[in-house]
Every structure is written in C-alpha cells, then in structure tokens.
Amino acid sequence: MSMHPDCERIMLTEEQLKNRVRQVALEVDKEYENKKPLVLGILKGSIIFYADFIRFLSMPVELDFMAVSSYGSGAVSSGKLNIKKDLDRNVAGRDVIIVEDIIDSGFTLANLKTLLYERGALSVKIVTLLNKAERREYDVAPDWNCFDIENEFVIGYGLDYNEQYRHLPYIGILKRSVYEK
Ligand code: IMP
Ligand code: MG
C-alpha cells in the first residue's frame, strides 16, 4: 500500500479496520434483536466507517444523517451544537445508534445525545471508530469503540484535515509540518 506523502505513518491498515469494524458490528447486531434502530451517521467524518459498518448488520435498520459543528470551533466550550443538516426522520420512540468517526473532547456527542433524548428518543447509543480518551472534557462515553488512540491528529477513512484526505483507505498520522506551516 502506498502512503500519502503528508502521512507520518500508517496507524491502522485497511485490513485492521475491516476486521475490527466487522467485530464491533456483530456485537451491535446482537444487542438490537427484534428491534429496528435508526442508524444515525454524523457527516462527513463517519461516511466510510458508516458504509462499512452497516454492511455487517443483519438486523433491519433505517439510515439517517446529521451534520453538526460546534460554534466558535471549540475555543469556548460553553457553546451549543450548530445543526447544519438535521435528520429526515422523527426520533420519538426510536432506538438510535449514533455512528461517529472520533470522540475527542466529547462536546459533539454529549450535546447530540441530550438533544435526541429531548426529542423523545427511546434509547441513544454511540458507536465510534476512534476514541481519544485522554482528551475528554465532556461526560460522554462510547457504547462501542473500535480503537483507542493516542492524542495524535489522524486522517483518512473519512477523517479530514481542512477537508482533505478523507478518501485515504487507511488511518494515518498527519505530519506536523502540514499543519504547522
Ligand atoms: P469533539 O466534539 O471534541 O469530541 O470532536 C469530535 C470531532 O472533532 C470529530 O467528529 C472530528 O470531526 C474532529 N476531530 C477530532 N480529532 C480529530 C483527528 O485526529 N482527525 C480528524 N478530525 C478530528
Ligand atoms: Mg471533522
């Protein structure tokens, strides 16, 4: 596999990603027997993970998406969630599975979970590809997590830096020289 020149090194290969995503999807599948959850992808970072994840599910699911951002790009942590694209479906009475690329401070998911419960969701669980536990500032934990990672900026498999690198099929560590120049 050829590595993008802006990558310091590959952290997770396509093979490692596929195997772990499959394993986690099978665990989630078991938990929702006889239910039809709404699988909520958070745009855009989760798209590749989401597409791989749902193809390992055998339960009936409905798909939906939201695009969110935090006001002030995290400089002030007292802000509210900015909804750039809302759900198409009504979540009242539904079991919701949020699919996210990475939990960093936890701001996004802590707020989103609260919002979905306010809208009457029956249950809200979180599946995340990556977890930077060391960075947590808000009280939220994934119900399923594929990989715990160190505090490094990663790209690929949906994750970006300035909207670039999302299409890389692996997770790589971005070279410091790219964001320090
Ligand atoms: P949180 O609200 O602080 O938990 O931030 C989560 C969001 O920050 C993710 O959905 C990503 O969009 C972004 N993010 C955090 N760390 C990284 C990273 O290492 N690479 C790319 N995006 C990241
Ligand atoms: Mg992002």
XYZ file of N, CA and C and ligand atoms in Angstrom:
567
model
N 0.853 -1.197 0.000
C 0.000 0.000 0.000
C 0.891 1.251 0.000
N 0.659 2.147 -0.950
C 1.477 3.360 -0.968
C 0.883 4.401 -0.017
N 1.742 5.051 0.722
C 1.291 6.001 1.730
C 1.318 7.427 1.179
N 0.318 8.209 1.539
C 0.268 9.612 1.134
C 1.482 10.350 1.721
N 2.142 11.227 0.922
C 3.346 11.909 1.417
C 3.112 12.808 2.640
N 1.868 13.209 2.911
C 1.597 14.034 4.095
C 1.419 13.201 5.370
N 1.503 11.886 5.227
C 1.373 10.989 6.379
C 2.724 10.737 7.034
N 2.734 10.820 8.350
C 3.921 10.470 9.136
C 4.080 8.945 9.124
N 2.971 8.263 9.442
C 2.949 6.798 9.339
C 1.496 6.304 9.334
N 1.336 5.076 8.900
C 0.002 4.479 8.918
C -0.256 3.911 10.304
N -1.367 4.321 10.898
C -1.701 3.848 12.245
C -2.549 2.591 12.175
N -3.537 2.591 11.245
C -4.422 1.436 11.092
C -4.574 1.116 9.607
N -4.285 -0.105 9.245
C -4.363 -0.518 7.836
C -5.809 -0.851 7.458
N -6.052 -0.962 6.168
C -7.372 -1.344 5.673
C -7.829 -2.656 6.293
N -6.901 -3.566 6.390
C -7.174 -4.893 6.939
C -7.585 -4.818 8.411
N -6.830 -4.049 9.191
C -7.141 -3.889 10.616
C -8.493 -3.213 10.806
N -8.772 -2.225 9.982
C -10.040 -1.503 10.065
C -11.201 -2.442 9.763
N -11.081 -3.170 8.684
C -12.163 -4.047 8.255
C -12.480 -5.115 9.306
N -11.432 -5.733 9.830
C -11.632 -6.792 10.820
C -12.301 -6.277 12.088
N -11.854 -5.144 12.569
C -12.390 -4.608 13.817
C -13.811 -4.056 13.624
N -14.054 -3.413 12.488
C -15.391 -2.866 12.222
C -16.409 -4.010 12.155
N -15.998 -5.103 11.528
C -16.863 -6.275 11.437
C -17.197 -6.821 12.829
N -16.155 -6.950 13.654
C -16.318 -7.472 15.014
C -17.295 -6.616 15.827
N -17.124 -5.317 15.755
C -17.984 -4.400 16.509
C -19.418 -4.437 15.963
N -19.554 -4.479 14.646
C -20.895 -4.513 14.042
C -21.664 -5.762 14.494
N -20.970 -6.874 14.608
C -21.634 -8.104 15.040
C -22.100 -8.000 16.490
N -21.313 -7.307 17.318
C -21.718 -7.072 18.713
C -22.962 -6.189 18.776
N -22.980 -5.157 17.965
C -24.118 -4.234 17.951
C -25.369 -4.969 17.459
N -25.191 -5.753 16.443
C -26.275 -6.532 15.861
C -26.992 -7.383 16.914
N -26.212 -8.001 17.779
C -26.747 -8.873 18.831
C -27.632 -8.102 19.805
N -27.194 -6.889 20.118
C -27.855 -6.056 21.127
C -29.260 -5.613 20.705
N -29.523 -5.547 19.419
C -30.801 -4.992 18.945
C -31.738 -6.036 18.345
N -31.631 -7.257 18.811
C -32.502 -8.317 18.292
C -33.970 -7.915 18.424
N -34.737 -8.142 17.403
C -36.165 -7.813 17.367
C -36.463 -6.314 17.406
N -35.476 -5.508 17.098
C -35.705 -4.060 17.043
C -35.313 -3.551 15.667
N -35.727 -2.333 15.388
C -35.354 -1.717 14.108
C -34.785 -0.334 14.377
N -33.524 -0.280 14.765
C -32.938 1.015 15.146
C -32.724 1.961 13.964
N -32.639 3.222 14.330
C -32.282 4.260 13.363
C -30.774 4.467 13.476
N -30.068 4.222 12.389
C -28.611 4.354 12.413
C -28.249 5.743 11.896
N -27.758 6.560 12.821
C -27.546 7.980 12.549
C -26.065 8.294 12.325
N -25.720 8.563 11.087
C -24.332 8.894 10.742
C -24.081 10.385 10.878
N -22.939 10.730 11.475
C -22.587 12.137 11.630
C -21.648 12.528 10.483
N -22.149 13.408 9.632
C -21.412 13.845 8.444
C -20.319 14.844 8.817
N -19.208 14.869 8.073
C -18.942 13.942 6.992
C -18.002 12.834 7.439
N -17.369 13.044 8.579
C -16.280 12.164 9.010
C -16.606 10.686 9.104
N -17.886 10.358 9.369
C -18.222 8.950 9.604
C -18.557 8.169 8.334
N -18.576 8.825 7.172
C -19.161 8.167 5.991
C -18.548 6.821 5.597
N -17.244 6.712 5.655
C -16.610 5.453 5.222
C -16.845 4.368 6.276
N -16.644 4.734 7.520
C -16.906 3.819 8.636
C -18.364 3.364 8.592
N -19.261 4.312 8.424
C -20.703 4.044 8.373
C -21.029 3.026 7.277
N -20.500 3.272 6.090
C -20.798 2.389 4.948
C -20.290 0.972 5.199
N -19.126 0.851 5.807
C -18.586 -0.474 6.121
C -19.388 -1.122 7.247
N -19.661 -0.356 8.290
C -20.365 -0.839 9.477
C -21.749 -1.412 9.143
N -22.548 -0.667 8.410
C -23.934 -1.124 8.168
C -23.988 -2.382 7.308
N -22.967 -2.612 6.499
C -22.981 -3.809 5.650
C -22.696 -5.090 6.415
N -22.286 -4.965 7.690
C -22.108 -6.156 8.529
C -23.327 -6.410 9.418
N -24.350 -5.566 9.343
C -25.538 -5.726 10.190
C -26.549 -6.618 9.488
N -27.182 -7.492 10.258
C -28.235 -8.294 9.635
C -29.625 -7.891 10.124
N -29.691 -7.084 11.177
C -30.992 -6.605 11.660
C -31.553 -5.554 10.691
N -32.878 -5.345 10.713
C -33.422 -4.272 9.877
C -33.034 -2.917 10.462
N -32.587 -2.030 9.628
C -32.189 -0.702 10.101
C -32.746 0.368 9.165
N -32.890 1.575 9.706
C -33.180 2.729 8.858
C -31.969 3.648 8.958
N -31.647 4.281 7.845
C -30.455 5.127 7.803
C -30.849 6.603 7.825
N -30.081 7.382 8.561
C -30.287 8.833 8.526
C -28.972 9.527 8.870
N -28.934 10.827 8.617
C -27.683 11.570 8.786
C -27.922 12.949 9.386
N -26.922 13.427 10.107
C -26.919 14.812 10.586
C -25.532 15.388 10.322
N -25.501 16.691 10.087
C -24.208 17.385 10.032
C -24.233 18.418 11.152
N -23.244 18.370 12.021
C -23.197 19.279 13.164
C -21.813 19.898 13.298
N -21.758 21.023 13.957
C -20.463 21.605 14.292
C -20.635 22.377 15.584
N -19.531 22.657 16.243
C -19.635 23.448 17.468
C -19.332 24.901 17.126
N -20.069 25.797 17.733
C -19.831 27.219 17.496
C -18.445 27.590 17.980
N -17.792 28.479 17.284
C -16.513 29.025 17.739
C -15.367 28.025 17.699
N -15.511 26.974 16.936
C -14.503 25.922 16.756
C -13.774 25.520 18.045
N -14.545 25.395 19.096
C -14.011 24.796 20.312
C -13.182 25.705 21.221
N -13.009 26.961 20.815
C -12.212 27.865 21.644
C -12.916 28.111 22.986
N -14.230 28.290 22.913
C -15.037 28.444 24.121
C -15.947 27.230 24.231
N -15.863 26.553 25.355
C -16.561 25.284 25.477
C -17.999 25.409 25.971
N -18.486 26.632 26.150
C -19.834 26.799 26.677
C -20.884 26.871 25.563
N -20.444 26.759 24.318
C -21.346 26.922 23.182
C -22.370 25.810 23.037
N -23.239 25.951 22.062
C -24.213 24.912 21.762
C -23.873 24.297 20.424
N -24.516 23.200 20.182
C -24.297 22.497 18.936
C -24.965 23.240 17.784
N -24.243 23.388 16.690
C -24.772 24.030 15.495
C -25.207 22.929 14.522
N -26.512 22.844 14.256
C -27.005 21.802 13.350
C -27.013 22.332 11.922
N -26.142 21.778 11.090
C -26.030 22.234 9.702
C -26.969 21.451 8.797
N -27.214 20.199 9.149
C -28.201 19.383 8.445
C -28.876 18.501 9.492
N -30.207 18.581 9.527
C -30.931 17.816 10.542
C -31.415 16.483 9.976
N -31.902 15.636 10.869
C -32.471 14.340 10.490
C -33.687 14.498 9.591
N -33.946 13.486 8.749
C -35.185 13.445 7.976
C -36.289 12.778 8.787
N -35.900 11.824 9.633
C -36.848 11.013 10.383
C -37.127 11.611 11.754
N -38.307 11.238 12.285
C -38.652 11.614 13.644
C -38.039 10.578 14.593
N -37.342 11.021 15.621
C -36.688 10.058 16.513
C -37.541 9.654 17.713
N -38.710 10.291 17.879
C -39.558 9.978 19.033
C -39.885 8.485 19.054
N -39.614 7.872 20.199
C -39.909 6.451 20.373
C -38.950 5.498 19.680
N -37.907 6.024 19.077
C -36.968 5.181 18.319
C -35.706 4.844 19.119
N -35.141 3.695 18.800
C -33.804 3.346 19.287
C -32.819 3.924 18.285
N -31.936 4.784 18.766
C -30.996 5.455 17.868
C -29.567 4.970 18.134
N -28.863 4.673 17.062
C -27.435 4.339 17.161
C -26.670 5.441 16.435
N -25.916 6.233 17.182
C -25.100 7.282 16.555
C -23.785 6.663 16.083
N -23.447 6.922 14.818
C -22.175 6.430 14.280
C -21.263 7.629 14.037
N -20.149 7.659 14.778
C -19.242 8.816 14.734
C -17.825 8.376 14.382
N -17.061 9.274 13.788
C -15.681 8.930 13.423
C -14.750 8.884 14.627
N -14.841 9.918 15.465
C -13.873 10.013 16.577
C -14.471 10.833 17.716
N -14.221 10.415 18.941
C -14.601 11.230 20.101
C -13.338 11.855 20.650
N -13.368 13.182 20.689
C -12.208 13.948 21.131
C -12.559 14.568 22.489
N -12.988 15.820 22.512
C -13.397 16.421 23.787
C -14.709 15.814 24.295
N -15.515 15.301 23.367
C -16.816 14.748 23.725
C -17.947 15.756 23.579
N -17.615 16.981 23.202
C -18.612 18.051 23.078
C -19.752 17.662 22.142
N -19.393 17.229 20.933
C -20.392 16.910 19.915
C -21.381 15.861 20.414
N -20.859 14.749 20.899
C -21.748 13.647 21.257
C -22.505 13.874 22.555
N -21.899 14.570 23.508
C -22.606 14.868 24.751
C -23.850 15.703 24.438
N -23.679 16.702 23.585
C -24.795 17.579 23.213
C -25.813 16.881 22.336
N -25.341 16.079 21.412
C -26.240 15.389 20.492
C -27.119 14.377 21.227
N -26.512 13.688 22.170
C -27.254 12.696 22.948
C -28.398 13.378 23.720
N -28.072 14.485 24.352
C -29.075 15.258 25.090
C -30.204 15.703 24.164
N -29.832 16.204 22.993
C -30.817 16.680 22.016
C -31.770 15.568 21.582
N -31.224 14.395 21.311
C -32.056 13.290 20.831
C -33.008 12.799 21.921
N -32.552 12.797 23.162
C -33.448 12.425 24.270
C -34.539 13.482 24.455
N -34.173 14.750 24.281
C -35.170 15.828 24.373
C -36.253 15.655 23.309
N -35.858 15.109 22.165
C -36.811 14.885 21.075
C -37.585 13.587 21.232
N -37.351 12.885 22.334
C -38.161 11.717 22.643
C -37.616 10.365 22.208
N -36.325 10.303 21.884
C -35.735 9.000 21.529
C -35.882 8.037 22.704
N -36.133 6.761 22.370
C -36.292 5.734 23.401
C -34.924 5.380 23.992
N -33.947 5.200 23.122
C -32.579 4.935 23.569
C -31.614 5.567 22.584
N -30.456 5.988 23.086
C -29.419 6.565 22.229
C -28.088 5.921 22.611
N -27.512 5.199 21.673
C -26.204 4.580 21.924
C -25.199 5.080 20.885
N -23.939 4.989 21.265
C -22.868 5.540 20.424
C -21.893 4.458 19.972
N -21.671 4.416 18.659
C -20.614 3.576 18.091
C -19.590 4.520 17.500
N -18.350 4.409 17.925
C -17.323 5.269 17.348
C -16.161 4.439 16.808
N -15.569 4.956 15.752
C -14.410 4.271 15.180
C -13.198 4.463 16.084
N -12.962 5.726 16.487
C -11.775 6.055 17.270
C -12.162 6.798 18.542
N -11.359 6.609 19.562
C -11.591 7.269 20.835
C -10.279 7.828 21.371
N -10.260 9.178 21.565
C -9.091 9.807 22.200
C -9.475 10.094 23.645
N -9.429 9.077 24.485
C -9.932 9.173 25.869
C -9.222 10.276 26.664
N -7.944 10.422 26.394
C -7.113 11.397 27.099
C -7.615 12.840 26.936
N -8.333 13.103 25.845
C -8.783 14.454 25.509
C -10.168 14.804 26.064
N -10.821 13.849 26.726
C -12.216 14.054 27.121
C -12.415 15.207 28.095
N -13.381 16.084 27.777
C -13.757 17.202 28.651
C -15.219 17.131 29.049
N -16.018 16.395 28.239
C -17.454 16.285 28.495
C -17.773 14.844 28.862
N -18.801 14.709 29.699
C -19.141 13.403 30.240
C -19.918 12.565 29.220
N -19.182 11.883 28.367
C -19.815 11.007 27.388
C -18.831 9.874 27.063
N -19.375 8.679 26.926
C -18.515 7.530 26.603
C -19.172 6.728 25.493
N -18.363 6.151 24.595
C -18.961 5.332 23.540
C -19.476 4.010 24.108
N -20.581 3.521 23.576
C -21.078 2.201 23.962
C -20.261 1.127 23.258
N -19.820 1.447 22.041
C -18.885 0.580 21.324
C -17.813 1.471 20.698
N -16.563 1.023 20.823
C -15.443 1.787 20.283
C -14.531 0.813 19.545
N -14.155 1.153 18.330
C -13.287 0.235 17.579
C -11.839 0.312 18.043
N -11.305 1.522 18.187
C -9.893 1.664 18.574
C -9.678 2.848 19.513
N -8.957 2.609 20.605
C -8.463 3.699 21.449
C -7.174 4.201 20.826
N -7.054 5.519 20.678
C -5.811 6.042 20.101
C -5.193 7.121 20.990
N -3.916 7.334 20.780
C -3.173 8.373 21.486
C -3.606 9.733 20.958
N -3.186 10.779 21.644
C -3.535 12.123 21.247
C -2.684 12.595 20.057
N -3.040 12.086 18.863
C -2.347 12.499 17.640
C -3.387 12.826 16.584
N -3.071 13.741 15.681
C -4.042 14.110 14.660
C -4.013 13.100 13.520
N -5.159 12.455 13.317
C -5.228 11.396 12.312
C -6.137 11.773 11.139
N -5.852 11.170 9.999
C -6.596 11.435 8.762
C -6.901 10.124 8.043
N -7.838 10.214 7.109
C -8.161 9.057 6.277
C -9.380 8.302 6.771
N -9.893 7.385 5.952
C -11.072 6.574 6.274
C -12.218 7.488 6.752
N -12.360 8.628 6.075
C -13.425 9.584 6.409
C -12.941 10.828 7.135
N -11.838 10.697 7.872
C -11.372 11.843 8.670
C -10.520 12.798 7.836
N -10.688 14.076 8.136
C -10.037 15.101 7.316
C -9.128 16.011 8.109
N -8.318 16.751 7.339
C -7.697 17.974 7.838
C -7.997 19.003 6.759
N -8.715 20.067 7.089
C -9.150 21.060 6.091
C -9.835 20.431 4.879
N -10.710 19.474 5.141
C -11.486 18.790 4.091
C -10.645 17.928 3.141
N -9.402 17.697 3.493
C -8.568 16.827 2.659
C -8.369 15.470 3.328
N -7.970 14.511 2.549
C -7.524 13.164 2.969
C -8.640 12.190 3.352
N -9.912 12.596 3.240
C -10.998 11.707 3.676
C -11.025 10.388 2.905
N -10.553 10.420 1.668
C -10.653 9.248 0.798
C -9.550 8.217 1.017
N -8.560 8.514 1.822
C -7.488 7.534 2.047
C -8.089 6.291 2.702
N -7.732 5.094 2.241
C -8.387 3.884 2.747
C -7.890 3.408 4.115
N -6.870 4.079 4.654
C -6.303 3.709 5.960
C -6.378 4.920 6.887
N -6.071 4.711 8.181
C -5.936 5.820 9.126
C -4.449 6.114 9.274
N -4.087 7.369 8.994
C -2.681 7.753 9.099
C -2.504 8.932 10.040
N -1.300 9.072 10.545
C -0.972 10.239 11.375
C -0.480 11.343 10.448
N -1.101 12.524 10.574
C -0.730 13.647 9.718
C 0.611 14.228 10.160
N 1.468 14.507 9.195
C 2.762 15.127 9.512
C 2.548 16.495 10.142
N 3.274 16.765 11.190
C 3.170 18.069 11.871
C 3.457 19.222 10.909
N 4.397 18.997 9.983
C 4.792 20.061 9.050
C 3.604 20.537 8.203
N 2.583 19.695 8.042
C 1.420 20.073 7.233
C 0.576 21.133 7.945
N 0.389 20.979 9.250
C -0.450 21.974 9.948
C 0.362 23.026 10.698
N 1.654 22.902 10.683
C 2.470 23.933 11.346
C 3.070 24.930 10.366
N 2.837 24.672 9.048
C 3.432 25.613 8.093
C 2.483 26.777 7.797
P -15.375 16.578 19.909
O -16.697 17.269 19.820
O -14.324 17.438 20.577
O -15.454 15.204 20.544
O -14.816 16.452 18.425
C -15.123 15.437 17.580
C -14.847 15.880 16.162
O -13.573 16.515 16.032
C -14.791 14.685 15.237
O -16.054 14.362 14.716
C -13.827 15.162 14.159
O -14.536 15.844 13.141
C -12.908 16.124 14.855
N -11.592 15.509 15.194
C -11.088 15.295 16.426
N -9.871 14.728 16.382
C -9.585 14.546 15.065
C -8.460 13.983 14.363
O -7.451 13.494 14.916
N -8.542 13.984 12.997
C -9.618 14.483 12.320
N -10.699 15.009 12.938
C -10.684 15.046 14.303
Mg -14.031 16.824 11.037
